[in-house]
Amino acid sequence: MDVQEIADGLWRWTAPHPEWTPDEGGPDGWERDVGCVFYEAPDAVCLIDPLVPPEEAERFWRALDRDVERAGKPVTVLLTVHWHARSADEITERYGAGREPPTGVETFPVERGYEEVLFWLPEHGALVPGDSLLGAP
């Protein structure tokens, strides 16, 4: 797991996707490590495309429990695209999380033959894409 603080209240982490295989990599495939976002919005802790790292689950849960408790806000889980569900159900169950964008998160649908959403976090000038910016034509 690699965790980066982008700004105060905005973090990005990557973790190996448990379903990835070398056959799915390569120039036309997808990377083993996938990105996830933690955003402390004005009225919620917002997790976008979350994945609990399988090999570091205990450490992850301790940190997230601590951050959610410190924030004292409800948790929201958002997905850029439905196959990024990853650990969304587990997190939703643990925190009773909602699935609607909280204050401070704007949504922009992407037309690509499947339903995808970009999330805009104006407070940080940050755009959170799903798969639409992978670099493929």
CSV table of C-alpha atoms in Angstrom, one decimal:
chain,number,residue,atom,x,y,z
A,1,MET,CA,0.0,0.0,0.0
A,2,ASP,CA,1.3,3.4,-1.0
A,3,VAL,CA,-0.4,6.5,0.7
A,4,GLN,CA,0.1,10.1,-0.3
A,5,GLU,CA,-1.2,13.2,1.3
A,6,ILE,CA,-2.2,15.5,-1.6
A,7,ALA,CA,-3.6,18.3,0.6
A,8,ASP,CA,-5.0,18.8,4.1
A,9,GLY,CA,-8.0,16.3,4.2
A,10,LEU,CA,-7.2,14.8,0.8
A,11,TRP,CA,-5.3,11.5,0.5
A,12,ARG,CA,-4.7,9.0,-2.3
A,13,TRP,CA,-3.6,5.4,-1.8
A,14,THR,CA,-2.8,2.6,-4.1
A,15,ALA,CA,-3.0,-1.1,-3.4
A,16,PRO,CA,-2.6,-4.3,-5.4
A,17,HIS,CA,-6.0,-5.4,-6.8
A,18,PRO,CA,-6.6,-8.9,-5.5
A,19,GLU,CA,-8.1,-10.0,-8.8
A,20,TRP,CA,-5.3,-8.8,-11.0
A,21,THR,CA,-3.2,-11.3,-13.0
A,22,PRO,CA,-0.1,-10.7,-15.3
A,23,ASP,CA,-2.4,-11.6,-18.2
A,24,GLU,CA,-4.4,-8.5,-17.5
A,25,GLY,CA,-1.4,-6.2,-17.6
A,26,GLY,CA,0.6,-5.0,-20.6
A,27,PRO,CA,0.0,-2.1,-23.0
A,28,ASP,CA,-3.7,-2.8,-23.4
A,29,GLY,CA,-4.4,-4.0,-19.9
A,30,TRP,CA,-4.6,-2.4,-16.5
A,31,GLU,CA,-2.1,-1.9,-13.7
A,32,ARG,CA,-1.9,-4.2,-10.7
A,33,ASP,CA,-2.0,-1.3,-8.3
A,34,VAL,CA,-5.2,0.7,-8.3
A,35,GLY,CA,-5.9,4.2,-7.0
A,36,CYS,CA,-8.3,5.2,-4.2
A,37,VAL,CA,-9.2,8.5,-2.6
A,38,PHE,CA,-10.0,9.7,0.9
A,39,TYR,CA,-11.5,13.2,1.0
A,40,GLU,CA,-12.7,14.9,4.2
A,41,ALA,CA,-15.6,16.8,2.7
A,42,PRO,CA,-17.4,19.5,4.7
A,43,ASP,CA,-20.1,17.1,5.9
A,44,ALA,CA,-18.7,13.6,5.3
A,45,VAL,CA,-15.6,11.4,5.0
A,46,CYS,CA,-15.7,10.5,1.4
A,47,LEU,CA,-14.0,7.4,0.0
A,48,ILE,CA,-13.8,7.1,-3.8
A,49,ASP,CA,-13.2,3.6,-5.4
A,50,PRO,CA,-11.9,2.3,-2.0
A,51,LEU,CA,-9.9,-0.9,-1.8
A,52,VAL,CA,-8.8,-2.3,1.6
A,53,PRO,CA,-5.3,-3.7,0.9
A,54,PRO,CA,-5.6,-7.4,1.5
A,55,GLU,CA,-2.1,-7.8,2.8
A,56,GLU,CA,-2.3,-4.7,5.1
A,57,ALA,CA,-6.0,-4.9,6.1
A,58,GLU,CA,-5.4,-4.6,9.8
A,59,ARG,CA,-3.2,-1.5,9.4
A,60,PHE,CA,-5.7,0.0,7.0
A,61,TRP,CA,-8.7,-0.5,9.3
A,62,ARG,CA,-6.9,1.0,12.3
A,63,ALA,CA,-6.0,4.1,10.3
A,64,LEU,CA,-9.4,4.5,8.7
A,65,ASP,CA,-11.2,3.9,12.0
A,66,ARG,CA,-9.0,6.6,13.6
A,67,ASP,CA,-9.6,9.1,10.8
A,68,VAL,CA,-13.4,8.6,10.8
A,69,GLU,CA,-13.6,9.0,14.5
A,70,ARG,CA,-11.4,12.1,14.5
A,71,ALA,CA,-13.5,13.7,11.7
A,72,GLY,CA,-16.8,12.9,13.6
A,73,LYS,CA,-18.7,12.9,10.2
A,74,PRO,CA,-20.7,10.2,8.4
A,75,VAL,CA,-18.9,8.1,5.8
A,76,THR,CA,-19.8,8.2,2.1
A,77,VAL,CA,-18.6,5.7,-0.5
A,78,LEU,CA,-18.5,6.7,-4.2
A,79,LEU,CA,-17.6,4.8,-7.3
A,80,THR,CA,-16.4,6.2,-10.5
A,81,VAL,CA,-17.6,3.1,-12.3
A,82,HIS,CA,-19.5,0.0,-11.1
A,83,TRP,CA,-16.6,-2.4,-11.4
A,84,HIS,CA,-14.6,-0.3,-9.0
A,85,ALA,CA,-16.8,-1.6,-6.2
A,86,ARG,CA,-13.7,-3.3,-4.7
A,87,SER,CA,-14.2,-2.9,-0.9
A,88,ALA,CA,-17.2,-0.6,-1.1
A,89,ASP,CA,-19.7,-3.0,0.4
A,90,GLU,CA,-17.4,-3.9,3.3
A,91,ILE,CA,-16.8,-0.2,4.1
A,92,THR,CA,-20.5,0.6,3.7
A,93,GLU,CA,-21.4,-2.1,6.2
A,94,ARG,CA,-18.7,-1.2,8.7
A,95,TYR,CA,-19.6,2.5,8.9
A,96,GLY,CA,-23.2,2.6,7.7
A,97,ALA,CA,-21.9,4.6,4.8
A,98,GLY,CA,-24.1,6.5,2.3
A,99,ARG,CA,-23.7,6.3,-1.5
A,100,GLU,CA,-24.6,9.9,-2.5
A,101,PRO,CA,-22.0,12.6,-3.1
A,102,PRO,CA,-21.7,14.9,-0.1
A,103,THR,CA,-21.3,18.6,-0.1
A,104,GLY,CA,-18.1,19.6,-1.8
A,105,VAL,CA,-18.2,16.8,-4.4
A,106,GLU,CA,-19.5,17.5,-7.9
A,107,THR,CA,-20.2,14.8,-10.5
A,108,PHE,CA,-19.7,14.7,-14.2
A,109,PRO,CA,-20.9,11.7,-16.2
A,110,VAL,CA,-18.6,10.4,-18.9
A,111,GLU,CA,-20.0,8.9,-22.2
A,112,ARG,CA,-17.9,5.9,-23.1
A,113,GLY,CA,-20.3,3.1,-23.8
A,114,TYR,CA,-20.6,2.4,-20.0
A,115,GLU,CA,-21.6,4.5,-17.1
A,116,GLU,CA,-18.6,6.4,-15.5
A,117,VAL,CA,-18.5,9.4,-13.3
A,118,LEU,CA,-15.7,11.9,-12.7
A,119,PHE,CA,-15.7,13.5,-9.3
A,120,TRP,CA,-14.6,17.2,-9.0
A,121,LEU,CA,-13.4,18.4,-5.5
A,122,PRO,CA,-13.5,22.2,-6.0
A,123,GLU,CA,-12.0,22.8,-2.5
A,124,HIS,CA,-8.7,21.3,-3.8
A,125,GLY,CA,-9.1,21.8,-7.6
A,126,ALA,CA,-8.9,18.0,-7.8
A,127,LEU,CA,-10.5,15.8,-10.5
A,128,VAL,CA,-11.0,12.1,-9.5
A,129,PRO,CA,-11.4,9.9,-12.7
A,130,GLY,CA,-12.1,6.2,-12.9
A,131,ASP,CA,-10.9,4.6,-16.1
A,132,SER,CA,-11.4,7.5,-18.5
A,133,LEU,CA,-7.9,8.8,-18.2
A,134,LEU,CA,-5.9,5.6,-18.5
A,135,GLY,CA,-4.1,6.7,-21.6
A,136,ALA,CA,-5.8,4.5,-24.1
A,137,PRO,CA,-7.1,6.1,-27.3
